[in-house]
PDB file of C-alpha atoms in Angstrom:
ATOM      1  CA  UNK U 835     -81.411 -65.520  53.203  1.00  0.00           C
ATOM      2  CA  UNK U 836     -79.003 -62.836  53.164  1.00  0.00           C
ATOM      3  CA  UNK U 837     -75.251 -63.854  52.064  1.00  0.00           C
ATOM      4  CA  UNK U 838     -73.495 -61.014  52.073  1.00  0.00           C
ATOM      5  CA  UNK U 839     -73.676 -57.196  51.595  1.00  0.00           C
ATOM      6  CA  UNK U 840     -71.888 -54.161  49.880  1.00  0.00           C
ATOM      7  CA  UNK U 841     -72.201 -50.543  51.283  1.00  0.00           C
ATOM      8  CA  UNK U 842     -71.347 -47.449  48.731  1.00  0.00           C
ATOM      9  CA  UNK U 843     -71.928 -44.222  48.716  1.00  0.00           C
ATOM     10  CA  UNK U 844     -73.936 -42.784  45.911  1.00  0.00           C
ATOM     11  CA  UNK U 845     -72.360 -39.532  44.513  1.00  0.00           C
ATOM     12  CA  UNK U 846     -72.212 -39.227  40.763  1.00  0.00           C
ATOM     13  CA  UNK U 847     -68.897 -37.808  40.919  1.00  0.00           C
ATOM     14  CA  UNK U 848     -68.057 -41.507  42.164  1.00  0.00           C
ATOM     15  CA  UNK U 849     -68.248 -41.703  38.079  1.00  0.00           C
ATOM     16  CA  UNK U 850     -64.971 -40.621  36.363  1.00  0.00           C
ATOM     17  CA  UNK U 851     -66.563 -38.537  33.422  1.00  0.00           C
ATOM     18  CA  UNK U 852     -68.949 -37.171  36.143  1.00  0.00           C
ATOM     19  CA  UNK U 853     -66.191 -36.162  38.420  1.00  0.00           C
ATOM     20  CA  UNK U 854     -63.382 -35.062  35.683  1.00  0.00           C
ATOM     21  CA  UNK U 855     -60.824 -32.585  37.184  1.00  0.00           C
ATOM     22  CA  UNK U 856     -61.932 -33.965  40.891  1.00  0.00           C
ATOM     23  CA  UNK U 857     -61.867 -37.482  40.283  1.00  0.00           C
ATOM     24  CA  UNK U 858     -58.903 -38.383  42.116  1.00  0.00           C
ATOM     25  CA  UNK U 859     -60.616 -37.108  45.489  1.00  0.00           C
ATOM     26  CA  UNK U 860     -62.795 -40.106  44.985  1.00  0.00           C
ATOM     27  CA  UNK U 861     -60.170 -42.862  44.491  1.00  0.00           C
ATOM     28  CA  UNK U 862     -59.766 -44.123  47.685  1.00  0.00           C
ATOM     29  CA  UNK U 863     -63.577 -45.184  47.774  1.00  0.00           C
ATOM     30  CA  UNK U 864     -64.145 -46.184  44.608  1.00  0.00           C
ATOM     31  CA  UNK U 865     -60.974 -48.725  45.503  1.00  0.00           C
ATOM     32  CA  UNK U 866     -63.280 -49.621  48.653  1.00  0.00           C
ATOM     33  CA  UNK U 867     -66.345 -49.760  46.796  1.00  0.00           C
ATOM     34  CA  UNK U 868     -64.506 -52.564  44.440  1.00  0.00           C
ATOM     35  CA  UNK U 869     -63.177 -54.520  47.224  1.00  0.00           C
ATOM     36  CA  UNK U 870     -66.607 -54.325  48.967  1.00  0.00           C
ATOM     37  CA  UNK U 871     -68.399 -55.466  45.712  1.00  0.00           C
ATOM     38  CA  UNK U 872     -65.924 -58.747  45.796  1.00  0.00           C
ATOM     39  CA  UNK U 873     -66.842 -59.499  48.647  1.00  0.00           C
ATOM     40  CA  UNK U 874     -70.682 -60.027  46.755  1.00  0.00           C
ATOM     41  CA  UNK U 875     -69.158 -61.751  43.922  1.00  0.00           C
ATOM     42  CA  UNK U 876     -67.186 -64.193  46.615  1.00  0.00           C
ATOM     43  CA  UNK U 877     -70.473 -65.016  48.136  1.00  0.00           C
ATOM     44  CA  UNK U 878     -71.959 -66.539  44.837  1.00  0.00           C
ATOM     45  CA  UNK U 879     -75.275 -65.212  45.204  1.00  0.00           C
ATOM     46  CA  UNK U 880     -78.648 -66.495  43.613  1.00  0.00           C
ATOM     47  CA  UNK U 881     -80.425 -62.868  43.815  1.00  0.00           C
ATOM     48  CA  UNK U 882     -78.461 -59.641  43.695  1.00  0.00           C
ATOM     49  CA  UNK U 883     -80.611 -56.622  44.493  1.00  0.00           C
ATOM     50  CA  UNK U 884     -79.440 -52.664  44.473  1.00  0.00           C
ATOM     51  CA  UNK U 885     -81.353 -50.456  47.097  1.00  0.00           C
ATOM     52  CA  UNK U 886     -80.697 -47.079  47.072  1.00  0.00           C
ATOM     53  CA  UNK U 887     -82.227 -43.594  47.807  1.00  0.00           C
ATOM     54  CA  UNK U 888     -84.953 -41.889  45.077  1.00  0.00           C
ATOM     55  CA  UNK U 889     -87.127 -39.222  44.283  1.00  0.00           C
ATOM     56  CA  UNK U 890     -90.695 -40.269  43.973  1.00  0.00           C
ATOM     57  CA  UNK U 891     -90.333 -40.861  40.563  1.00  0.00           C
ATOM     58  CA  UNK U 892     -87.704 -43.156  40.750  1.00  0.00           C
ATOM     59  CA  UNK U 893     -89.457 -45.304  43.766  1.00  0.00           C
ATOM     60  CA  UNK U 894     -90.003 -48.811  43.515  1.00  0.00           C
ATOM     61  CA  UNK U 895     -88.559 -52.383  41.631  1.00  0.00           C
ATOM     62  CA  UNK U 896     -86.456 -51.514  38.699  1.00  0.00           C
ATOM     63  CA  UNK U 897     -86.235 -54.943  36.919  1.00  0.00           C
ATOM     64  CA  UNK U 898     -83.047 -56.141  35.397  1.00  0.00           C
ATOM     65  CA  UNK U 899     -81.539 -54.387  32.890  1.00  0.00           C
ATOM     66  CA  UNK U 900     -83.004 -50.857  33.782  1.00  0.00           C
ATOM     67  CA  UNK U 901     -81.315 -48.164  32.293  1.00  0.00           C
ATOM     68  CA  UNK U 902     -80.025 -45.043  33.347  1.00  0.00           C
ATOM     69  CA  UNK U 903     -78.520 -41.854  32.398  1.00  0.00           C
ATOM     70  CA  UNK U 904     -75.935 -39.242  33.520  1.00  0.00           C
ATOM     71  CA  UNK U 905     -76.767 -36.274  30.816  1.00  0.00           C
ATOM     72  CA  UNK U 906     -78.423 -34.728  33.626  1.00  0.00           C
ATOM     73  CA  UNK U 907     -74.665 -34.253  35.092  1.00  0.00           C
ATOM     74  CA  UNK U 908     -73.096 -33.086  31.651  1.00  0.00           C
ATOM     75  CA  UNK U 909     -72.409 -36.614  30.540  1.00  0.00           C
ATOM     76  CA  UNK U 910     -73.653 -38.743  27.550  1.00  0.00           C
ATOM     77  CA  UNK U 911     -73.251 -41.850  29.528  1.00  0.00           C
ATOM     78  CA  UNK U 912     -75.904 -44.765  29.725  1.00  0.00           C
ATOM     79  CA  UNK U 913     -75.389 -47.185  32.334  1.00  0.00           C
ATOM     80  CA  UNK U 914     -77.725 -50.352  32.661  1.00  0.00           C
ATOM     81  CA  UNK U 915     -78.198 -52.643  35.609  1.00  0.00           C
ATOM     82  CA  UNK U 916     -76.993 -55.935  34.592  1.00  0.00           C
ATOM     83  CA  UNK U 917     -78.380 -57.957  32.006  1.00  0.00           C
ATOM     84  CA  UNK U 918     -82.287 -57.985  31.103  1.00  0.00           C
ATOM     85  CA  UNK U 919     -85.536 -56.835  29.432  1.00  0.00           C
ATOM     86  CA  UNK U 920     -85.226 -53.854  31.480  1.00  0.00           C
ATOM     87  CA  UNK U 921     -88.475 -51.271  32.247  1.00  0.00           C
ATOM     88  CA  UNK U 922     -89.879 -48.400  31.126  1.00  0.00           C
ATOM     89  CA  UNK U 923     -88.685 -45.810  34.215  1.00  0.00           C
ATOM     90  CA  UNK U 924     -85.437 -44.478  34.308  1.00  0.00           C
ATOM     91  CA  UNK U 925     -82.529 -45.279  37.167  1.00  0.00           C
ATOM     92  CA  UNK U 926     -82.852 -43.181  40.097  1.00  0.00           C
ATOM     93  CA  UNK U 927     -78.963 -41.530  40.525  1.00  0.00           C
ATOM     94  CA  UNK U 928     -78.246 -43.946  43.631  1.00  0.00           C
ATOM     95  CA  UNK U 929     -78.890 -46.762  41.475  1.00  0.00           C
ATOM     96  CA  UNK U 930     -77.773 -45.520  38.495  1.00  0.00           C
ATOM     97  CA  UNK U 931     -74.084 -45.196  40.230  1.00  0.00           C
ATOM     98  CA  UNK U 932     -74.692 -48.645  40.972  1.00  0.00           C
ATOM     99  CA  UNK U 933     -74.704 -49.920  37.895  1.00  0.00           C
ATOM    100  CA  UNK U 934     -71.855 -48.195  37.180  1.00  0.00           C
ATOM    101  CA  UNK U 935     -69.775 -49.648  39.456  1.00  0.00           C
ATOM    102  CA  UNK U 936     -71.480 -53.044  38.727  1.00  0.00           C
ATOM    103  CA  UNK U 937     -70.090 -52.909  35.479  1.00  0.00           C
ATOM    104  CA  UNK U 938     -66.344 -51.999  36.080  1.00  0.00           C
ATOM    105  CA  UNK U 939     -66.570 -55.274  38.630  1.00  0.00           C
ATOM    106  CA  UNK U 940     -67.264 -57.537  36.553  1.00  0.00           C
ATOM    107  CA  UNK U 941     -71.371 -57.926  37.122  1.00  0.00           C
ATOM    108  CA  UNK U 942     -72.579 -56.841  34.048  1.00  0.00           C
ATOM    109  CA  UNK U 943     -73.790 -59.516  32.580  1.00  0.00           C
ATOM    110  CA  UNK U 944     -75.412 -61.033  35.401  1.00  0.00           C
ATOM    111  CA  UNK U 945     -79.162 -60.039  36.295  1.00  0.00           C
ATOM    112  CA  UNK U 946     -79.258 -57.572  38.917  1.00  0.00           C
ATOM    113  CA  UNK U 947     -82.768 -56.212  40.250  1.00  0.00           C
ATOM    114  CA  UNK U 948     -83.270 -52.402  41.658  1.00  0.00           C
ATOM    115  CA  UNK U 949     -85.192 -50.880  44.407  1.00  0.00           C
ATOM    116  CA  UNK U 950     -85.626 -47.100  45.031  1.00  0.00           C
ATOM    117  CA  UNK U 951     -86.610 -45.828  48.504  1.00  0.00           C
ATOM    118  CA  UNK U 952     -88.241 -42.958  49.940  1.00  0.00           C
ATOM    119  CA  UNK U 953     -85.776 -41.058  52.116  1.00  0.00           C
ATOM    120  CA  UNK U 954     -88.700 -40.392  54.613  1.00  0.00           C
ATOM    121  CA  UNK U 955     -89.862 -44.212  54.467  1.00  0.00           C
ATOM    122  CA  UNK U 956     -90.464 -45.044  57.803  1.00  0.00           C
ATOM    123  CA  UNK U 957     -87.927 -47.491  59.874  1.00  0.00           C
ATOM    124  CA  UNK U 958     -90.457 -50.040  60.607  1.00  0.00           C
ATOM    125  CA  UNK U 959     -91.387 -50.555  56.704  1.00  0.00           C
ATOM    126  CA  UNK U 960     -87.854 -50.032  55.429  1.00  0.00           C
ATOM    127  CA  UNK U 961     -86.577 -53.310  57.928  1.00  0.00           C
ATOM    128  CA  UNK U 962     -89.705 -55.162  56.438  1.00  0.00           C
ATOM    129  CA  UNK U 963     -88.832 -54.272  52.867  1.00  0.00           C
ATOM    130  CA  UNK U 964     -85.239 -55.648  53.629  1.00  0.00           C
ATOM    131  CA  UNK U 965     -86.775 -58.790  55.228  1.00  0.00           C
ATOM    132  CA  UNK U 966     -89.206 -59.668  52.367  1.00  0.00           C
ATOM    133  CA  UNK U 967     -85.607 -59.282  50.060  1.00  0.00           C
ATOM    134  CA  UNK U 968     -84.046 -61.571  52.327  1.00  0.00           C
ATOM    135  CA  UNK U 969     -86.554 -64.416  51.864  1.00  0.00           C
ATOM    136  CA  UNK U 970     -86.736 -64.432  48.224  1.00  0.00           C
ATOM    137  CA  UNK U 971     -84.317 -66.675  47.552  1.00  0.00           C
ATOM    138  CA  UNK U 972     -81.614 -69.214  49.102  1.00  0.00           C
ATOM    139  CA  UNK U 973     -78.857 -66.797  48.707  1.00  0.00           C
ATOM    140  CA  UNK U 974     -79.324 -63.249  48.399  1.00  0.00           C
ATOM    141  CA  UNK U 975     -76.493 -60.278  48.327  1.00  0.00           C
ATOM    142  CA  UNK U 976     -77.438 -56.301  48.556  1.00  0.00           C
ATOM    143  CA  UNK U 977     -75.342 -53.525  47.569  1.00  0.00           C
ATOM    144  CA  UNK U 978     -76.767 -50.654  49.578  1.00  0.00           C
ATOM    145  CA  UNK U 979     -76.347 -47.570  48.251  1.00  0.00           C
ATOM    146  CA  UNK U 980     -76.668 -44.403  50.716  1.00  0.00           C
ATOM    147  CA  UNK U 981     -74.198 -41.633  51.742  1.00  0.00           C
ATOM    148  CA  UNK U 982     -74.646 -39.657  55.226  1.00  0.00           C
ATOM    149  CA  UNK U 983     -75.123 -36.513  56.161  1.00  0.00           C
ATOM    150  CA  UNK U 984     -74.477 -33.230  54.162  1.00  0.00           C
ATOM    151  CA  UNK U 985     -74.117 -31.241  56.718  1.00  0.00           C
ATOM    152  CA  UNK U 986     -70.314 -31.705  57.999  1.00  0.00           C
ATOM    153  CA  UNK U 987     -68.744 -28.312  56.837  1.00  0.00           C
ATOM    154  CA  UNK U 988     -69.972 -25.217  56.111  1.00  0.00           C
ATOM    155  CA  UNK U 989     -69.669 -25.603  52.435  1.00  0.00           C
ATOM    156  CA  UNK U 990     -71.234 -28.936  52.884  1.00  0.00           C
ATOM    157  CA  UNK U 991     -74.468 -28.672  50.516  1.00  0.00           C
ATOM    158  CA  UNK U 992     -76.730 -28.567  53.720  1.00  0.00           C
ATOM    159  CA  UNK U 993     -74.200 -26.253  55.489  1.00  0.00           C
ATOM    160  CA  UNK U 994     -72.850 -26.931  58.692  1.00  0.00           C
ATOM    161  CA  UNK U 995     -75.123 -28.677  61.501  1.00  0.00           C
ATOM    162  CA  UNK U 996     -73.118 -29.640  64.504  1.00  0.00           C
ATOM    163  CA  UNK U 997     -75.239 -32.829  64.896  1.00  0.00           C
ATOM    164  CA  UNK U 998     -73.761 -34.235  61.501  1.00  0.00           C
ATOM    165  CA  UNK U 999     -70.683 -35.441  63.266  1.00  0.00           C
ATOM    166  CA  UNK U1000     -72.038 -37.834  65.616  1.00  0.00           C
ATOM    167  CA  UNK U1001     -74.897 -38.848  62.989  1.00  0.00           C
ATOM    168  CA  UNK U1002     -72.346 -40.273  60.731  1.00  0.00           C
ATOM    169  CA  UNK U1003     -69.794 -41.713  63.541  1.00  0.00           C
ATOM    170  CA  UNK U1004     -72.825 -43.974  64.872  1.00  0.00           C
ATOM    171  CA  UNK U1005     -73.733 -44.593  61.583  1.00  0.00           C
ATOM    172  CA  UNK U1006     -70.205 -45.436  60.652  1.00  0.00           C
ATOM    173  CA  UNK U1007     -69.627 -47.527  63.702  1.00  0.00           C
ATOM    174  CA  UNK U1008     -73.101 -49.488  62.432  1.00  0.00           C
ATOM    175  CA  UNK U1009     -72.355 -50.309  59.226  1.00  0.00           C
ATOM    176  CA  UNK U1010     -68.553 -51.315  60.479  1.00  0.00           C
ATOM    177  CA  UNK U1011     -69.818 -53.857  63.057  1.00  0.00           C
ATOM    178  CA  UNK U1012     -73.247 -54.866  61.222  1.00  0.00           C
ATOM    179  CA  UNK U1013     -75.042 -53.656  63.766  1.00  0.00           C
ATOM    180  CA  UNK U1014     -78.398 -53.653  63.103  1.00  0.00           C
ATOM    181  CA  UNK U1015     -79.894 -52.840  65.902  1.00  0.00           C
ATOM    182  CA  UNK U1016     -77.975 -49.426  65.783  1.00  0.00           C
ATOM    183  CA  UNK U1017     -78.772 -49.041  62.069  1.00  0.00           C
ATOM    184  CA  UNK U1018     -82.524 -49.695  63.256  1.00  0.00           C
ATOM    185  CA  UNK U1019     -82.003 -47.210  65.522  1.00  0.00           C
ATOM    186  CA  UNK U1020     -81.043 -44.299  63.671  1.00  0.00           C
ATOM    187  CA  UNK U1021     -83.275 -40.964  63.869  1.00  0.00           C
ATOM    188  CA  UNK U1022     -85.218 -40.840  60.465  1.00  0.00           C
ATOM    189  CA  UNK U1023     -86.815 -37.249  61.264  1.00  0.00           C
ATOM    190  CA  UNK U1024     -83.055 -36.533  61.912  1.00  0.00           C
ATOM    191  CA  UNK U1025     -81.565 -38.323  59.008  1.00  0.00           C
ATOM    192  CA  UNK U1026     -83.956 -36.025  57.098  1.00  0.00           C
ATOM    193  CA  UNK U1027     -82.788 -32.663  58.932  1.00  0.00           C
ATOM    194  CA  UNK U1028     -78.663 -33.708  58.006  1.00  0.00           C
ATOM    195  CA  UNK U1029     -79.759 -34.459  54.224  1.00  0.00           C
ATOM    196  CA  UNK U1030     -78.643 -38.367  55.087  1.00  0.00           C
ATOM    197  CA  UNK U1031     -79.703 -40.317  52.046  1.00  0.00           C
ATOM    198  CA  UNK U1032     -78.253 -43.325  52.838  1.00  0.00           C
ATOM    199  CA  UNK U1033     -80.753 -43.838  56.226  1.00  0.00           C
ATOM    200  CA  UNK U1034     -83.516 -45.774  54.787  1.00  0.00           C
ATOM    201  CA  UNK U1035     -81.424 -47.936  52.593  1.00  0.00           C
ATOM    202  CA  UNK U1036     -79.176 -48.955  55.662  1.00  0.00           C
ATOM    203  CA  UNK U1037     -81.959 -49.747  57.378  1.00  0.00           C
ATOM    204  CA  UNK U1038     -83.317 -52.303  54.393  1.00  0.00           C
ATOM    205  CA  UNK U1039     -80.061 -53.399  54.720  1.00  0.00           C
ATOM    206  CA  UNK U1040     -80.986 -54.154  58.571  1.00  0.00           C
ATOM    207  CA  UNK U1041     -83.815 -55.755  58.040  1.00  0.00           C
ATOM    208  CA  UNK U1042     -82.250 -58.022  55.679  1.00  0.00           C
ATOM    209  CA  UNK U1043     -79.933 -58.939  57.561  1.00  0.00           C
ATOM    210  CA  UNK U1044     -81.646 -59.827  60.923  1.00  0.00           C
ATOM    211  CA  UNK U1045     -81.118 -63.556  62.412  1.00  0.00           C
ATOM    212  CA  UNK U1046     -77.993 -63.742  59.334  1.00  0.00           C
ATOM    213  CA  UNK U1047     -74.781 -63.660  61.570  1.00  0.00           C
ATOM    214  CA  UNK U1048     -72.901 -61.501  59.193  1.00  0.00           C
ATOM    215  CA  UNK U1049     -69.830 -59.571  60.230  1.00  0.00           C
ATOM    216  CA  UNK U1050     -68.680 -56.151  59.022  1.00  0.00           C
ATOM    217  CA  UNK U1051     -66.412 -54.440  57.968  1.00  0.00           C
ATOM    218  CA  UNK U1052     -65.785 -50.740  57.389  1.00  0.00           C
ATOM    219  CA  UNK U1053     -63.705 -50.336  54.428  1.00  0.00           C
ATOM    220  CA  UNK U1054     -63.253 -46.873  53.804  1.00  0.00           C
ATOM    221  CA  UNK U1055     -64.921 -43.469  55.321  1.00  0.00           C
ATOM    222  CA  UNK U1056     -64.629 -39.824  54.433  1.00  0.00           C
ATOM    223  CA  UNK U1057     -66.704 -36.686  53.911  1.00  0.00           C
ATOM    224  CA  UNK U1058     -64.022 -35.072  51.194  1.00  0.00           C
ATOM    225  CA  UNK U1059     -67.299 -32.382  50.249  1.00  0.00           C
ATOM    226  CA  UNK U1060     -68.684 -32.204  53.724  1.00  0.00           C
ATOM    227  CA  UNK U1061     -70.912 -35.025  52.786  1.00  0.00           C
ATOM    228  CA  UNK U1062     -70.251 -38.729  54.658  1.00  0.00           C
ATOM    229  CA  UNK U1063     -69.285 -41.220  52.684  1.00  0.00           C
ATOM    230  CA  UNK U1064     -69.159 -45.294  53.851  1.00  0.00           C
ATOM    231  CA  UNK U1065     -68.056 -48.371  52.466  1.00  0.00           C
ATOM    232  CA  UNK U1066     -68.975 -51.577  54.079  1.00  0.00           C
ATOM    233  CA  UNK U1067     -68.950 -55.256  53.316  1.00  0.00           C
ATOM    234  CA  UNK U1068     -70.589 -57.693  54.987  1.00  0.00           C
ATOM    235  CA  UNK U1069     -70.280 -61.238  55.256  1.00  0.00           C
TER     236      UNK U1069
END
């Protein structure tokens, strides 16, 4: 059954040596994305699992202990999800932020498992992926990682789209109230069209989550490169 839940966005300039001269633009979540992830830790999980957005090389379990890599941004940094054998495939980026921020909090020692999503997986199979999650264990905790759209400014990567804005508000409003009726309910064909990586992973996170009675809370919200970012914790 689900415990509790942590919502982060995914960037890899959320990473310090990734972001450099623009770090401090990111403060402000990665402060949220550490109170969020105490809000796991608080819930003394017996499962921990990391969902997040991947290419399709990157899709499916990544075991404990997984590594991954940031070269690809510039960086010689190797970042591993919690403790374990590990497997042979890399970290997708979403998770590989994860583990990151994992192990500034405190979790890395503990065993942590990974699962990488298709952005185009369908609603109905991401809310069953999020249910089968769920009832692995007596207590489980996810940290969801998924940003919204990138399309909120015109030097947003996906330039401007003037459906972005209300996208990300009822997605925001969602993952603020642990709605997940309304995070069931967002457009994937749409989600797809504003570049929103974060859609199926939220909507694991629903599934998850259904018949729990967990509350939300929003905890921080911004789109400082025209690109929504959320932090959530539920409990």
């Amino acid at each position: 059954m689900l415990v509790a839940a942590a919502v982060c966005p995914c960037p890899p300039l959320l990473v310090p040596a990734v972001a450099a001269g623009a770090a401090p633009e990111l403060a402000d979540a990665r402060t949220a994305c550490s109170d969020a992830l105490a809000v796991l830790a608080a819930s003394r999980p017996d499962r921990l699992v990391v969902v997040g957005p991947a290419g399709v090389d990157g899709r499916g379990v990544h075991p404990a202990g997984s590594a991954g890599s940031f070269a690809g941004f510039g960086v010689d940094l190797t970042v591993r999800l919690g403790s374990g054998p590990g497997g042979e495939r890399p970290l997708p980026a979403s998770l590989a932020v994860a583990a990151w921020l994992l192990e500034q909090t405190g979790w890395a020692d503990a065993p942590v498992e990974g699962l990488g999503v298709g952005e185009e997986l369908e609603s109905a199979r991401c809310a069953a992926a999020g249910r089968e999650i769920a009832a692995a264990a007596d207590r489980v905790a996810l940290l969801v990682m998924g940003d919204g759209s990138a399309c909120r400014t015109l030097k947003a990567p996906g330039y401007l789209d003037e459906r972005a804005e209300g996208f990300d508000a009822a997605a925001a409003r969602a993952l603020g109230t642990a709605d997940t009726a309304a995070l069931l309910a967002l457009d994937a064909e749409l989600a797809q069209a504003l570049q929103a990586a974060g859609r199926a992973p939220w909507q694991v996170l629903a599934g998850a989550a259904e018949g729990a009675g967990l509350e939300g809370r929003l905890l921080h919200e911004g789109a400082p490169y025209g690109v929504g970012y959320f932090v959530a914790a539920w409990s």
